[in-house]
């Protein structure tokens, strides 16, 4: 299946039988409207953000290992057998689209963002993106330009930080009702 | 006796604007001085967990509503990033604790796809059999609790009568009533125990009778009909735009089921029908659930027929880099001991890549998005939770509803809060 006509595509990847269209963030909404209206992707299945901070390097939360490979002298070390391919930017946001036609198909639209970089909201294209984008903002800190109600959804309103970022530590959260007070 | 209700769904769209998930009070329609804001939950018996609804009432009519979630957020996705793939298997089952087996299945299938590991056919058929048993389990709990909330108290006991048989079957296979961790990357944790087929067949007969019982109780119940028919409408276009899936989507007239349209496991080899209703109301969602239970029993019977011909076949792939060696080998084989030690301590590595895999869970499209960096731990795990998406439809369904309908509508959306908040 060719998607050359989709506006703003910078790269097309095929892996595990899935098609990934990497789209220029500035033209995301344009690409989404095209996919919805011309290609029949009327259903937004899922919106998944991912943080690649420390991808293939050392010292990331919960990850022990070295970029060069396994450290055989450190007992219990869980390193990489090879360094993974580098990623273009820190964050990716993947939009998993589904076309409910006689020959159903899926496609993944992906945008890459740096820290503090914004991307346009697709709530106007698929209303279901509302909570998905709020979750992506809450958990990973992606900012969606034009979202009508971009507030936290799973964490408290006054929570600090974005838990699914790789530089967010495990444990160490302040305990509210401890006996010391 | 049973009324066949004719409801007319609304035309076009009525998704609230500008925020699709919040119904705001319309000053033109309601006198703002009469608006009373009531807080339902987070601990309200009818919210199926810890869901909070902020409702603006104009007399008995709902003028505005917004749902607040997150009270059951446990950070499953963050936790799984810290565990080896092998240890992660226990988590998905606990995300949606009502359809545990199906959640485990989705994750295991996704990991297997990244590993590109072959699975013996016996394991595939058994997964399907347990998956459908689990669908019955989930639908029964839904039916029992939703009917209970609308006053049909006896329904709960009938539904739990059959539900008990299912957890006993699960216990027979995996040793635990729920959360068995029976599905492993590569196949099943153990062989199917002797006697399972007989008990399962007996259950199929009981279940078909059970579904008839439930329908007899509810379809002849005037209160049930009046509280469900024409309530909580959701049109076809709105259901798709709001990303609804599973029974909600099929009750709104969309003929879509991943098991049939994008088959996984061996669903393309079994006969079953996909029930579709076009009323888009609470009653039609109930009917879809009932018909799906009958179809699940059909699939289970076909699975049992196939499984009985596979006596003595392997139930897990013979791949020592991923699958634990048989226990008895540990006493005699150094090689097996090393493999066992490596898998348990360090875990197996999964090739670098990213995938999105979706299955038709009892609640709809359950998607798993995985990113692996080639190491023994997942880099990123994301669940596309069908109930999380389903609750986005609350505002649209509640338009023009009365406060009493709220209970019926929230129940019909079938949200399991563990899965909503993850």
XYZ file of N, CA and C in Angstrom, chain B residues 102 121 124-132 135 257-261 263-274 294-307 310:
132
model
N -7.746 -12.240 28.620
C -7.636 -11.594 27.324
C -6.561 -10.520 27.337
N 0.167 -25.414 17.817
C -1.254 -25.169 17.545
C -2.114 -25.477 18.765
N -2.377 -22.365 20.698
C -3.224 -21.371 20.044
C -4.699 -21.666 20.291
N -5.078 -22.949 20.151
C -6.490 -23.291 20.343
C -6.898 -23.139 21.799
N -5.986 -23.487 22.702
C -6.313 -23.357 24.125
C -6.436 -21.887 24.506
N -5.600 -21.047 23.931
C -5.703 -19.616 24.203
C -7.061 -19.086 23.762
N -7.501 -19.568 22.610
C -8.794 -19.112 22.111
C -9.917 -19.582 23.027
N -9.796 -20.839 23.466
C -10.818 -21.411 24.348
C -10.887 -20.619 25.656
N -9.734 -20.369 26.262
C -9.735 -19.626 27.525
C -10.128 -18.171 27.310
N -9.735 -17.621 26.166
C -10.111 -16.252 25.858
C -11.621 -16.097 25.796
N -12.280 -17.052 25.168
C -13.743 -16.959 25.057
C -14.411 -17.239 26.401
N -14.287 -14.102 28.032
C -15.273 -13.148 27.518
C -16.609 -13.383 28.209
N -15.859 -6.534 13.995
C -15.320 -7.363 15.059
C -13.929 -7.799 14.618
N -12.923 -7.465 15.413
C -11.548 -7.791 15.017
C -11.352 -9.292 14.855
N -12.117 -10.077 15.607
C -11.948 -11.529 15.501
C -12.302 -12.012 14.104
N -13.280 -11.360 13.487
C -13.688 -11.772 12.149
C -12.982 -10.956 11.067
N -12.809 -9.652 11.303
C -12.331 -8.782 10.232
C -10.814 -8.712 10.131
N -8.480 -11.311 11.661
C -8.339 -12.446 12.583
C -6.927 -12.640 13.116
N -6.877 -13.048 14.380
C -5.631 -13.448 15.021
C -5.888 -14.838 15.590
N -4.917 -15.435 16.276
C -5.036 -16.823 16.712
C -5.582 -17.661 15.548
N -6.638 -18.455 15.759
C -7.221 -19.190 14.623
C -8.702 -18.878 14.522
N -9.062 -17.630 14.738
C -10.476 -17.253 14.652
C -11.026 -17.419 13.242
N -10.138 -17.450 12.230
C -10.647 -17.623 10.866
C -11.063 -19.074 10.620
N -10.725 -19.985 11.534
C -11.078 -21.387 11.324
C -12.333 -21.805 12.080
N -12.926 -20.916 12.862
C -14.143 -21.285 13.592
C -15.339 -20.511 13.035
N -16.514 -21.101 13.222
C -17.744 -20.452 12.772
C -18.352 -19.672 13.927
N -18.634 -18.421 13.692
C -19.382 -17.646 14.672
C -19.964 -16.425 13.970
N -21.017 -15.896 14.550
C -21.651 -14.713 13.978
C -21.308 -13.499 14.826
N -21.343 -12.346 14.189
C -21.111 -11.100 14.915
C -22.460 -10.407 15.078
N -23.705 -16.277 23.542
C -24.071 -17.493 22.802
C -22.983 -17.847 21.790
N -22.477 -16.812 21.107
C -21.439 -17.077 20.104
C -20.162 -17.582 20.777
N -19.843 -17.068 21.954
C -18.641 -17.528 22.647
C -18.750 -19.006 22.977
N -19.945 -19.428 23.402
C -20.128 -20.852 23.704
C -19.905 -21.674 22.439
N -20.398 -21.170 21.308
C -20.173 -21.858 20.030
C -18.685 -22.017 19.751
N -17.928 -20.925 19.967
C -16.488 -20.984 19.681
C -15.810 -21.960 20.633
N -16.218 -21.928 21.917
C -15.579 -22.815 22.895
C -15.803 -24.274 22.489
N -17.024 -24.620 22.075
C -17.288 -26.010 21.685
C -16.386 -26.419 20.531
N -16.209 -25.519 19.557
C -15.355 -25.860 18.421
C -13.901 -26.013 18.862
N -13.473 -25.159 19.807
C -12.102 -25.271 20.316
C -11.906 -26.614 20.999
N -12.912 -27.018 21.794
C -12.778 -28.277 22.526
C -12.688 -29.450 21.545
N -13.507 -29.397 20.463
C -13.439 -30.457 19.458
C -12.025 -30.600 18.909
N -11.428 -29.443 18.580
C -10.080 -29.476 18.012
C -9.059 -29.941 19.043
N -9.173 -29.408 20.260
C -8.165 -29.716 21.281
C -8.142 -31.205 21.599
N -5.728 -33.249 19.803
C -4.312 -32.885 19.918
C -3.684 -33.460 21.172
